[in-house]
Amino acid sequence: MNENYSKLELLKNKLLNELDCPLKDNSTNLVFGKGNPNAQIMFIGEAPGEKEDLSGVPFVGRAGKELDKLLSKINLSIDEVYIANILKYRPPKNRDPKPDEIIKHTPYLIEQIKIIKPKVISTLGNYSTKFILSNFNYNEMKKVEGIQNLHGIKHNMNINGIETIIVPLYHPAAMLYRPKLREDAEEDFKTIAKIIGKTFENQKKLL
Ligand code: URA
């Protein structure tokens, strides 16, 4: 069995045994992550929604389908990426995460990043972008600019010794309601494609 796969399984079991968070009591399943444990690119969303809670798998609802479409534009399949959320349990009625929930979950997200060591991390949406660019510090999030200014812009970051490039993207759920954002997201995906050496749609080589 692949080493990173085993490490992620151990981490998942650790979380199941140790995480003491009220969200656990109100949700159906843990939503830990999906995809390739050796991926060059990791996507990080905010928290599971209803479909994710019921299935135990991140980004399986409408937003997930939107993300799948974008991935296929750079010829990436789920087998080549890893997808996770900041929170691993669904907040009731999809409300924003609370500070203590974030603080309790963050060590597990950082461990996931340390195991996978992705070349690129794409933060999905405003919340995830602000949290990660504030260096996982909830109290500093407000100081980070919004996704409308940051999407598609590369930021080099060292996360607990892991050198990576953050590329924020609009949240796929936002694209469902504002198709203009999909055009922006396609442009932003070209930036990601370049970093990981993929071609963008129709095998066109990027400059
Ligand atoms: N939105 C998220 O941020 N994460 C999911 O897993 C689903 C929807």
JSON list of C-alpha atoms and ligand atoms in Angstrom, two decimals:
[
{"chain": "A", "resi": 1, "resn": "MET", "atom": "CA", "xyz": [0.00, 0.00, 0.00]},
{"chain": "A", "resi": 2, "resn": "ASN", "atom": "CA", "xyz": [1.19, 3.51, -0.84]},
{"chain": "A", "resi": 3, "resn": "GLU", "atom": "CA", "xyz": [3.00, 5.21, 2.06]},
{"chain": "A", "resi": 4, "resn": "ASN", "atom": "CA", "xyz": [1.07, 8.48, 1.92]},
{"chain": "A", "resi": 5, "resn": "TYR", "atom": "CA", "xyz": [-2.20, 6.60, 1.71]},
{"chain": "A", "resi": 6, "resn": "SER", "atom": "CA", "xyz": [-1.33, 4.75, 4.93]},
{"chain": "A", "resi": 7, "resn": "LYS", "atom": "CA", "xyz": [-0.28, 7.98, 6.65]},
{"chain": "A", "resi": 8, "resn": "LEU", "atom": "CA", "xyz": [-3.58, 9.65, 5.70]},
{"chain": "A", "resi": 9, "resn": "GLU", "atom": "CA", "xyz": [-5.53, 6.63, 6.97]},
{"chain": "A", "resi": 10, "resn": "LEU", "atom": "CA", "xyz": [-3.67, 6.83, 10.28]},
{"chain": "A", "resi": 11, "resn": "LEU", "atom": "CA", "xyz": [-4.40, 10.55, 10.52]},
{"chain": "A", "resi": 12, "resn": "LYS", "atom": "CA", "xyz": [-8.07, 9.95, 9.73]},
{"chain": "A", "resi": 13, "resn": "ASN", "atom": "CA", "xyz": [-8.31, 7.37, 12.52]},
{"chain": "A", "resi": 14, "resn": "LYS", "atom": "CA", "xyz": [-6.49, 9.70, 14.91]},
{"chain": "A", "resi": 15, "resn": "LEU", "atom": "CA", "xyz": [-9.02, 12.42, 14.13]},
{"chain": "A", "resi": 16, "resn": "LEU", "atom": "CA", "xyz": [-11.93, 10.02, 14.60]},
{"chain": "A", "resi": 17, "resn": "ASN", "atom": "CA", "xyz": [-10.59, 9.01, 18.00]},
{"chain": "A", "resi": 18, "resn": "GLU", "atom": "CA", "xyz": [-9.32, 12.31, 19.36]},
{"chain": "A", "resi": 19, "resn": "LEU", "atom": "CA", "xyz": [-11.16, 15.27, 17.88]},
{"chain": "A", "resi": 20, "resn": "ASP", "atom": "CA", "xyz": [-13.51, 16.66, 20.45]},
{"chain": "A", "resi": 21, "resn": "CYS", "atom": "CA", "xyz": [-15.77, 19.03, 18.54]},
{"chain": "A", "resi": 22, "resn": "PRO", "atom": "CA", "xyz": [-19.55, 19.55, 18.94]},
{"chain": "A", "resi": 23, "resn": "LEU", "atom": "CA", "xyz": [-19.96, 19.49, 15.14]},
{"chain": "A", "resi": 24, "resn": "LYS", "atom": "CA", "xyz": [-19.31, 15.76, 15.35]},
{"chain": "A", "resi": 25, "resn": "ASP", "atom": "CA", "xyz": [-22.53, 15.15, 17.30]},
{"chain": "A", "resi": 26, "resn": "ASN", "atom": "CA", "xyz": [-24.74, 16.85, 14.73]},
{"chain": "A", "resi": 27, "resn": "SER", "atom": "CA", "xyz": [-23.31, 15.38, 11.57]},
{"chain": "A", "resi": 28, "resn": "THR", "atom": "CA", "xyz": [-23.69, 12.02, 9.83]},
{"chain": "A", "resi": 29, "resn": "ASN", "atom": "CA", "xyz": [-20.17, 11.34, 8.59]},
{"chain": "A", "resi": 30, "resn": "LEU", "atom": "CA", "xyz": [-16.61, 12.50, 8.82]},
{"chain": "A", "resi": 31, "resn": "VAL", "atom": "CA", "xyz": [-15.60, 14.12, 5.52]},
{"chain": "A", "resi": 32, "resn": "PHE", "atom": "CA", "xyz": [-11.84, 13.72, 5.58]},
{"chain": "A", "resi": 33, "resn": "GLY", "atom": "CA", "xyz": [-10.68, 14.07, 1.96]},
{"chain": "A", "resi": 34, "resn": "LYS", "atom": "CA", "xyz": [-10.62, 12.36, -1.42]},
{"chain": "A", "resi": 35, "resn": "GLY", "atom": "CA", "xyz": [-8.21, 11.83, -4.27]},
{"chain": "A", "resi": 36, "resn": "ASN", "atom": "CA", "xyz": [-4.58, 10.96, -4.76]},
{"chain": "A", "resi": 37, "resn": "PRO", "atom": "CA", "xyz": [-2.39, 11.03, -1.61]},
{"chain": "A", "resi": 38, "resn": "ASN", "atom": "CA", "xyz": [0.60, 11.87, -3.86]},
{"chain": "A", "resi": 39, "resn": "ALA", "atom": "CA", "xyz": [-1.12, 14.65, -5.81]},
{"chain": "A", "resi": 40, "resn": "GLN", "atom": "CA", "xyz": [0.80, 17.70, -7.02]},
{"chain": "A", "resi": 41, "resn": "ILE", "atom": "CA", "xyz": [-2.26, 19.82, -6.38]},
{"chain": "A", "resi": 42, "resn": "MET", "atom": "CA", "xyz": [-4.53, 20.02, -3.39]},
{"chain": "A", "resi": 43, "resn": "PHE", "atom": "CA", "xyz": [-7.86, 21.86, -3.31]},
{"chain": "A", "resi": 44, "resn": "ILE", "atom": "CA", "xyz": [-9.09, 23.16, 0.03]},
{"chain": "A", "resi": 45, "resn": "GLY", "atom": "CA", "xyz": [-12.71, 24.19, 0.59]},
{"chain": "A", "resi": 46, "resn": "GLU", "atom": "CA", "xyz": [-14.44, 25.46, 3.69]},
{"chain": "A", "resi": 47, "resn": "ALA", "atom": "CA", "xyz": [-16.65, 22.70, 5.10]},
{"chain": "A", "resi": 48, "resn": "PRO", "atom": "CA", "xyz": [-18.83, 19.81, 3.98]},
{"chain": "A", "resi": 49, "resn": "GLY", "atom": "CA", "xyz": [-22.38, 20.52, 2.84]},
{"chain": "A", "resi": 50, "resn": "GLU", "atom": "CA", "xyz": [-25.42, 18.26, 3.05]},
{"chain": "A", "resi": 51, "resn": "LYS", "atom": "CA", "xyz": [-24.47, 15.82, 0.27]},
{"chain": "A", "resi": 52, "resn": "GLU", "atom": "CA", "xyz": [-20.93, 15.59, 1.59]},
{"chain": "A", "resi": 53, "resn": "ASP", "atom": "CA", "xyz": [-22.17, 14.91, 5.11]},
{"chain": "A", "resi": 54, "resn": "LEU", "atom": "CA", "xyz": [-24.41, 12.12, 3.87]},
{"chain": "A", "resi": 55, "resn": "SER", "atom": "CA", "xyz": [-21.76, 10.49, 1.71]},
{"chain": "A", "resi": 56, "resn": "GLY", "atom": "CA", "xyz": [-18.61, 11.21, 3.75]},
{"chain": "A", "resi": 57, "resn": "VAL", "atom": "CA", "xyz": [-16.91, 12.53, 0.59]},
{"chain": "A", "resi": 58, "resn": "PRO", "atom": "CA", "xyz": [-15.98, 16.20, -0.13]},
{"chain": "A", "resi": 59, "resn": "PHE", "atom": "CA", "xyz": [-17.35, 18.09, -3.13]},
{"chain": "A", "resi": 60, "resn": "VAL", "atom": "CA", "xyz": [-19.89, 15.56, -4.38]},
{"chain": "A", "resi": 61, "resn": "GLY", "atom": "CA", "xyz": [-22.82, 18.00, -4.68]},
{"chain": "A", "resi": 62, "resn": "ARG", "atom": "CA", "xyz": [-23.48, 20.68, -7.30]},
{"chain": "A", "resi": 63, "resn": "ALA", "atom": "CA", "xyz": [-20.33, 22.61, -6.40]},
{"chain": "A", "resi": 64, "resn": "GLY", "atom": "CA", "xyz": [-18.35, 19.40, -6.80]},
{"chain": "A", "resi": 65, "resn": "LYS", "atom": "CA", "xyz": [-19.72, 18.86, -10.30]},
{"chain": "A", "resi": 66, "resn": "GLU", "atom": "CA", "xyz": [-18.65, 22.40, -11.18]},
{"chain": "A", "resi": 67, "resn": "LEU", "atom": "CA", "xyz": [-15.17, 21.69, -9.85]},
{"chain": "A", "resi": 68, "resn": "ASP", "atom": "CA", "xyz": [-15.02, 18.46, -11.88]},
{"chain": "A", "resi": 69, "resn": "LYS", "atom": "CA", "xyz": [-15.80, 20.45, -15.05]},
{"chain": "A", "resi": 70, "resn": "LEU", "atom": "CA", "xyz": [-12.95, 22.85, -14.35]},
{"chain": "A", "resi": 71, "resn": "LEU", "atom": "CA", "xyz": [-10.56, 20.01, -13.63]},
{"chain": "A", "resi": 72, "resn": "SER", "atom": "CA", "xyz": [-11.39, 18.34, -16.91]},
{"chain": "A", "resi": 73, "resn": "LYS", "atom": "CA", "xyz": [-10.43, 21.56, -18.71]},
{"chain": "A", "resi": 74, "resn": "ILE", "atom": "CA", "xyz": [-6.85, 21.06, -17.60]},
{"chain": "A", "resi": 75, "resn": "ASN", "atom": "CA", "xyz": [-7.10, 17.34, -18.24]},
{"chain": "A", "resi": 76, "resn": "LEU", "atom": "CA", "xyz": [-6.98, 16.52, -14.57]},
{"chain": "A", "resi": 77, "resn": "SER", "atom": "CA", "xyz": [-8.99, 13.70, -13.10]},
{"chain": "A", "resi": 78, "resn": "ILE", "atom": "CA", "xyz": [-9.80, 13.12, -9.46]},
{"chain": "A", "resi": 79, "resn": "ASP", "atom": "CA", "xyz": [-7.03, 10.51, -9.49]},
{"chain": "A", "resi": 80, "resn": "GLU", "atom": "CA", "xyz": [-4.49, 13.30, -9.91]},
{"chain": "A", "resi": 81, "resn": "VAL", "atom": "CA", "xyz": [-5.68, 15.75, -7.24]},
{"chain": "A", "resi": 82, "resn": "TYR", "atom": "CA", "xyz": [-6.48, 15.71, -3.56]},
{"chain": "A", "resi": 83, "resn": "ILE", "atom": "CA", "xyz": [-9.52, 17.55, -2.21]},
{"chain": "A", "resi": 84, "resn": "ALA", "atom": "CA", "xyz": [-10.26, 18.40, 1.41]},
{"chain": "A", "resi": 85, "resn": "ASN", "atom": "CA", "xyz": [-11.93, 21.01, 3.57]},
{"chain": "A", "resi": 86, "resn": "ILE", "atom": "CA", "xyz": [-10.87, 23.07, 6.57]},
{"chain": "A", "resi": 87, "resn": "LEU", "atom": "CA", "xyz": [-13.67, 21.54, 8.65]},
{"chain": "A", "resi": 88, "resn": "LYS", "atom": "CA", "xyz": [-14.17, 17.81, 8.44]},
{"chain": "A", "resi": 89, "resn": "TYR", "atom": "CA", "xyz": [-17.71, 17.85, 9.83]},
{"chain": "A", "resi": 90, "resn": "ARG", "atom": "CA", "xyz": [-20.68, 19.78, 8.46]},
{"chain": "A", "resi": 91, "resn": "PRO", "atom": "CA", "xyz": [-21.71, 22.91, 10.40]},
{"chain": "A", "resi": 92, "resn": "PRO", "atom": "CA", "xyz": [-25.50, 22.94, 10.98]},
{"chain": "A", "resi": 93, "resn": "LYS", "atom": "CA", "xyz": [-27.35, 24.54, 8.04]},
{"chain": "A", "resi": 94, "resn": "ASN", "atom": "CA", "xyz": [-23.98, 25.28, 6.42]},
{"chain": "A", "resi": 95, "resn": "ARG", "atom": "CA", "xyz": [-23.32, 28.24, 8.74]},
{"chain": "A", "resi": 96, "resn": "ASP", "atom": "CA", "xyz": [-19.83, 29.77, 8.85]},
{"chain": "A", "resi": 97, "resn": "PRO", "atom": "CA", "xyz": [-17.28, 27.90, 10.95]},
{"chain": "A", "resi": 98, "resn": "LYS", "atom": "CA", "xyz": [-16.81, 29.14, 14.53]},
{"chain": "A", "resi": 99, "resn": "PRO", "atom": "CA", "xyz": [-13.34, 30.05, 15.85]},
{"chain": "A", "resi": 100, "resn": "ASP", "atom": "CA", "xyz": [-13.09, 27.08, 18.21]},
{"chain": "A", "resi": 101, "resn": "GLU", "atom": "CA", "xyz": [-14.13, 24.67, 15.44]},
{"chain": "A", "resi": 102, "resn": "ILE", "atom": "CA", "xyz": [-11.45, 26.07, 13.16]},
{"chain": "A", "resi": 103, "resn": "ILE", "atom": "CA", "xyz": [-8.82, 25.93, 15.88]},
{"chain": "A", "resi": 104, "resn": "LYS", "atom": "CA", "xyz": [-9.63, 22.29, 16.68]},
{"chain": "A", "resi": 105, "resn": "HIS", "atom": "CA", "xyz": [-9.59, 21.18, 13.04]},
{"chain": "A", "resi": 106, "resn": "THR", "atom": "CA", "xyz": [-6.53, 23.08, 11.81]},
{"chain": "A", "resi": 107, "resn": "PRO", "atom": "CA", "xyz": [-3.83, 20.66, 13.06]},
{"chain": "A", "resi": 108, "resn": "TYR", "atom": "CA", "xyz": [-5.39, 17.88, 10.95]},
{"chain": "A", "resi": 109, "resn": "LEU", "atom": "CA", "xyz": [-5.47, 20.01, 7.81]},
{"chain": "A", "resi": 110, "resn": "ILE", "atom": "CA", "xyz": [-1.82, 20.95, 8.34]},
{"chain": "A", "resi": 111, "resn": "GLU", "atom": "CA", "xyz": [-0.95, 17.26, 8.79]},
{"chain": "A", "resi": 112, "resn": "GLN", "atom": "CA", "xyz": [-2.75, 16.43, 5.53]},
{"chain": "A", "resi": 113, "resn": "ILE", "atom": "CA", "xyz": [-0.65, 19.08, 3.77]},
{"chain": "A", "resi": 114, "resn": "LYS", "atom": "CA", "xyz": [2.56, 17.76, 5.37]},
{"chain": "A", "resi": 115, "resn": "ILE", "atom": "CA", "xyz": [1.81, 14.23, 4.15]},
{"chain": "A", "resi": 116, "resn": "ILE", "atom": "CA", "xyz": [0.76, 15.16, 0.60]},
{"chain": "A", "resi": 117, "resn": "LYS", "atom": "CA", "xyz": [3.35, 17.94, 0.12]},
{"chain": "A", "resi": 118, "resn": "PRO", "atom": "CA", "xyz": [1.46, 19.48, -2.82]},
{"chain": "A", "resi": 119, "resn": "LYS", "atom": "CA", "xyz": [3.28, 21.72, -5.25]},
{"chain": "A", "resi": 120, "resn": "VAL", "atom": "CA", "xyz": [0.15, 23.87, -5.48]},
{"chain": "A", "resi": 121, "resn": "ILE", "atom": "CA", "xyz": [-2.67, 24.48, -3.05]},
{"chain": "A", "resi": 122, "resn": "SER", "atom": "CA", "xyz": [-5.77, 25.99, -4.52]},
{"chain": "A", "resi": 123, "resn": "THR", "atom": "CA", "xyz": [-7.95, 27.58, -1.87]},
{"chain": "A", "resi": 124, "resn": "LEU", "atom": "CA", "xyz": [-11.61, 27.46, -2.88]},
{"chain": "A", "resi": 125, "resn": "GLY", "atom": "CA", "xyz": [-13.56, 30.59, -2.03]},
{"chain": "A", "resi": 126, "resn": "ASN", "atom": "CA", "xyz": [-13.18, 33.56, 0.24]},
{"chain": "A", "resi": 127, "resn": "TYR", "atom": "CA", "xyz": [-13.14, 31.78, 3.58]},
{"chain": "A", "resi": 128, "resn": "SER", "atom": "CA", "xyz": [-10.53, 29.18, 2.76]},
{"chain": "A", "resi": 129, "resn": "THR", "atom": "CA", "xyz": [-8.36, 31.77, 0.99]},
{"chain": "A", "resi": 130, "resn": "LYS", "atom": "CA", "xyz": [-8.39, 34.22, 3.88]},
{"chain": "A", "resi": 131, "resn": "PHE", "atom": "CA", "xyz": [-7.77, 31.53, 6.47]},
{"chain": "A", "resi": 132, "resn": "ILE", "atom": "CA", "xyz": [-4.85, 29.91, 4.70]},
{"chain": "A", "resi": 133, "resn": "LEU", "atom": "CA", "xyz": [-3.22, 33.16, 3.57]},
{"chain": "A", "resi": 134, "resn": "SER", "atom": "CA", "xyz": [-3.45, 34.44, 7.14]},
{"chain": "A", "resi": 135, "resn": "ASN", "atom": "CA", "xyz": [-1.20, 31.49, 7.95]},
{"chain": "A", "resi": 136, "resn": "PHE", "atom": "CA", "xyz": [-4.02, 29.48, 9.52]},
{"chain": "A", "resi": 137, "resn": "ASN", "atom": "CA", "xyz": [-4.65, 32.24, 12.04]},
{"chain": "A", "resi": 138, "resn": "TYR", "atom": "CA", "xyz": [-8.36, 32.89, 12.51]},
{"chain": "A", "resi": 139, "resn": "ASN", "atom": "CA", "xyz": [-7.73, 36.24, 14.19]},
{"chain": "A", "resi": 140, "resn": "GLU", "atom": "CA", "xyz": [-5.70, 37.54, 11.25]},
{"chain": "A", "resi": 141, "resn": "MET", "atom": "CA", "xyz": [-8.18, 36.53, 8.56]},
{"chain": "A", "resi": 142, "resn": "LYS", "atom": "CA", "xyz": [-9.85, 39.92, 8.39]},
{"chain": "A", "resi": 143, "resn": "LYS", "atom": "CA", "xyz": [-6.57, 41.53, 7.29]},
{"chain": "A", "resi": 144, "resn": "VAL", "atom": "CA", "xyz": [-6.38, 39.39, 4.14]},
{"chain": "A", "resi": 145, "resn": "GLU", "atom": "CA", "xyz": [-7.94, 40.81, 0.98]},
{"chain": "A", "resi": 146, "resn": "GLY", "atom": "CA", "xyz": [-11.05, 39.25, -0.50]},
{"chain": "A", "resi": 147, "resn": "ILE", "atom": "CA", "xyz": [-11.17, 36.56, -3.18]},
{"chain": "A", "resi": 148, "resn": "GLN", "atom": "CA", "xyz": [-12.25, 39.08, -5.83]},
{"chain": "A", "resi": 149, "resn": "ASN", "atom": "CA", "xyz": [-8.77, 40.64, -5.56]},
{"chain": "A", "resi": 150, "resn": "LEU", "atom": "CA", "xyz": [-6.76, 37.49, -4.95]},
{"chain": "A", "resi": 151, "resn": "HIS", "atom": "CA", "xyz": [-8.16, 34.86, -7.32]},
{"chain": "A", "resi": 152, "resn": "GLY", "atom": "CA", "xyz": [-5.62, 33.51, -9.75]},
{"chain": "A", "resi": 153, "resn": "ILE", "atom": "CA", "xyz": [-2.68, 35.24, -8.02]},
{"chain": "A", "resi": 154, "resn": "LYS", "atom": "CA", "xyz": [0.20, 33.04, -6.92]},
{"chain": "A", "resi": 155, "resn": "HIS", "atom": "CA", "xyz": [1.57, 33.28, -3.36]},
{"chain": "A", "resi": 156, "resn": "ASN", "atom": "CA", "xyz": [4.61, 31.33, -2.25]},
{"chain": "A", "resi": 157, "resn": "MET", "atom": "CA", "xyz": [4.11, 29.94, 1.22]},
{"chain": "A", "resi": 158, "resn": "ASN", "atom": "CA", "xyz": [5.95, 27.72, 3.66]},
{"chain": "A", "resi": 159, "resn": "ILE", "atom": "CA", "xyz": [3.52, 25.61, 5.66]},
{"chain": "A", "resi": 160, "resn": "ASN", "atom": "CA", "xyz": [5.33, 23.85, 8.49]},
{"chain": "A", "resi": 161, "resn": "GLY", "atom": "CA", "xyz": [8.38, 23.27, 6.32]},
{"chain": "A", "resi": 162, "resn": "ILE", "atom": "CA", "xyz": [6.44, 22.47, 3.14]},
{"chain": "A", "resi": 163, "resn": "GLU", "atom": "CA", "xyz": [7.16, 24.93, 0.31]},
{"chain": "A", "resi": 164, "resn": "THR", "atom": "CA", "xyz": [4.05, 25.37, -1.77]},
{"chain": "A", "resi": 165, "resn": "ILE", "atom": "CA", "xyz": [2.31, 27.84, -4.07]},
{"chain": "A", "resi": 166, "resn": "ILE", "atom": "CA", "xyz": [-1.14, 29.04, -3.13]},
{"chain": "A", "resi": 167, "resn": "VAL", "atom": "CA", "xyz": [-3.49, 29.88, -6.01]},
{"chain": "A", "resi": 168, "resn": "PRO", "atom": "CA", "xyz": [-6.89, 31.10, -4.76]},
{"chain": "A", "resi": 169, "resn": "LEU", "atom": "CA", "xyz": [-9.95, 30.29, -6.87]},
{"chain": "A", "resi": 170, "resn": "TYR", "atom": "CA", "xyz": [-13.55, 31.38, -6.65]},
{"chain": "A", "resi": 171, "resn": "HIS", "atom": "CA", "xyz": [-15.64, 28.79, -4.84]},
{"chain": "A", "resi": 172, "resn": "PRO", "atom": "CA", "xyz": [-17.31, 26.51, -7.41]},
{"chain": "A", "resi": 173, "resn": "ALA", "atom": "CA", "xyz": [-20.67, 27.08, -5.66]},
{"chain": "A", "resi": 174, "resn": "ALA", "atom": "CA", "xyz": [-20.40, 30.81, -6.46]},
{"chain": "A", "resi": 175, "resn": "MET", "atom": "CA", "xyz": [-19.95, 29.97, -10.16]},
{"chain": "A", "resi": 176, "resn": "LEU", "atom": "CA", "xyz": [-23.32, 28.22, -10.17]},
{"chain": "A", "resi": 177, "resn": "TYR", "atom": "CA", "xyz": [-25.06, 31.52, -9.54]},
{"chain": "A", "resi": 178, "resn": "ARG", "atom": "CA", "xyz": [-22.66, 33.89, -11.32]},
{"chain": "A", "resi": 179, "resn": "PRO", "atom": "CA", "xyz": [-21.51, 32.36, -14.62]},
{"chain": "A", "resi": 180, "resn": "LYS", "atom": "CA", "xyz": [-19.11, 35.30, -15.18]},
{"chain": "A", "resi": 181, "resn": "LEU", "atom": "CA", "xyz": [-17.01, 33.87, -12.36]},
{"chain": "A", "resi": 182, "resn": "ARG", "atom": "CA", "xyz": [-16.63, 30.66, -14.36]},
{"chain": "A", "resi": 183, "resn": "GLU", "atom": "CA", "xyz": [-14.80, 32.61, -17.08]},
{"chain": "A", "resi": 184, "resn": "ASP", "atom": "CA", "xyz": [-12.47, 34.08, -14.44]},
{"chain": "A", "resi": 185, "resn": "ALA", "atom": "CA", "xyz": [-11.96, 30.64, -12.94]},
{"chain": "A", "resi": 186, "resn": "GLU", "atom": "CA", "xyz": [-11.00, 29.21, -16.32]},
{"chain": "A", "resi": 187, "resn": "GLU", "atom": "CA", "xyz": [-8.32, 31.90, -16.61]},
{"chain": "A", "resi": 188, "resn": "ASP", "atom": "CA", "xyz": [-7.13, 31.10, -13.09]},
{"chain": "A", "resi": 189, "resn": "PHE", "atom": "CA", "xyz": [-6.94, 27.43, -13.96]},
{"chain": "A", "resi": 190, "resn": "LYS", "atom": "CA", "xyz": [-4.44, 28.30, -16.69]},
{"chain": "A", "resi": 191, "resn": "THR", "atom": "CA", "xyz": [-2.14, 29.55, -13.94]},
{"chain": "A", "resi": 192, "resn": "ILE", "atom": "CA", "xyz": [-2.49, 26.23, -12.14]},
{"chain": "A", "resi": 193, "resn": "ALA", "atom": "CA", "xyz": [-2.02, 24.27, -15.36]},
{"chain": "A", "resi": 194, "resn": "LYS", "atom": "CA", "xyz": [1.24, 26.11, -16.02]},
{"chain": "A", "resi": 195, "resn": "ILE", "atom": "CA", "xyz": [2.65, 25.39, -12.56]},
{"chain": "A", "resi": 196, "resn": "ILE", "atom": "CA", "xyz": [1.98, 21.67, -12.77]},
{"chain": "A", "resi": 197, "resn": "GLY", "atom": "CA", "xyz": [2.90, 21.39, -16.45]},
{"chain": "A", "resi": 198, "resn": "LYS", "atom": "CA", "xyz": [-0.55, 20.52, -17.80]},
{"chain": "A", "resi": 199, "resn": "THR", "atom": "CA", "xyz": [-2.12, 21.68, -21.02]},
{"chain": "A", "resi": 200, "resn": "PHE", "atom": "CA", "xyz": [-5.35, 23.65, -20.96]},
{"chain": "A", "resi": 201, "resn": "GLU", "atom": "CA", "xyz": [-8.28, 22.31, -23.00]},
{"chain": "A", "resi": 202, "resn": "ASN", "atom": "CA", "xyz": [-7.80, 20.77, -26.44]},
{"chain": "A", "resi": 203, "resn": "GLN", "atom": "CA", "xyz": [-4.18, 20.04, -25.56]},
{"chain": "A", "resi": 204, "resn": "LYS", "atom": "CA", "xyz": [-3.22, 23.68, -26.37]},
{"chain": "A", "resi": 205, "resn": "LYS", "atom": "CA", "xyz": [0.25, 24.30, -25.01]},
{"chain": "A", "resi": 206, "resn": "LEU", "atom": "CA", "xyz": [0.33, 27.29, -22.70]},
{"chain": "A", "resi": 207, "resn": "LEU", "atom": "CA", "xyz": [2.84, 30.05, -23.29]},
{"chain": "B", "resi": 1, "resn": "URA", "atom": "N1", "xyz": [-18.35, 23.31, -0.31]},
{"chain": "B", "resi": 1, "resn": "URA", "atom": "C1", "xyz": [-17.18, 23.14, 0.35]},
{"chain": "B", "resi": 1, "resn": "URA", "atom": "O1", "xyz": [-16.51, 24.10, 0.69]},
{"chain": "B", "resi": 1, "resn": "URA", "atom": "N2", "xyz": [-16.78, 21.89, 0.58]},
{"chain": "B", "resi": 1, "resn": "URA", "atom": "C2", "xyz": [-17.47, 20.81, 0.18]},
{"chain": "B", "resi": 1, "resn": "URA", "atom": "O2", "xyz": [-17.03, 19.69, 0.43]},
{"chain": "B", "resi": 1, "resn": "URA", "atom": "C3", "xyz": [-18.69, 21.03, -0.50]},
{"chain": "B", "resi": 1, "resn": "URA", "atom": "C4", "xyz": [-19.11, 22.28, -0.74]}
]
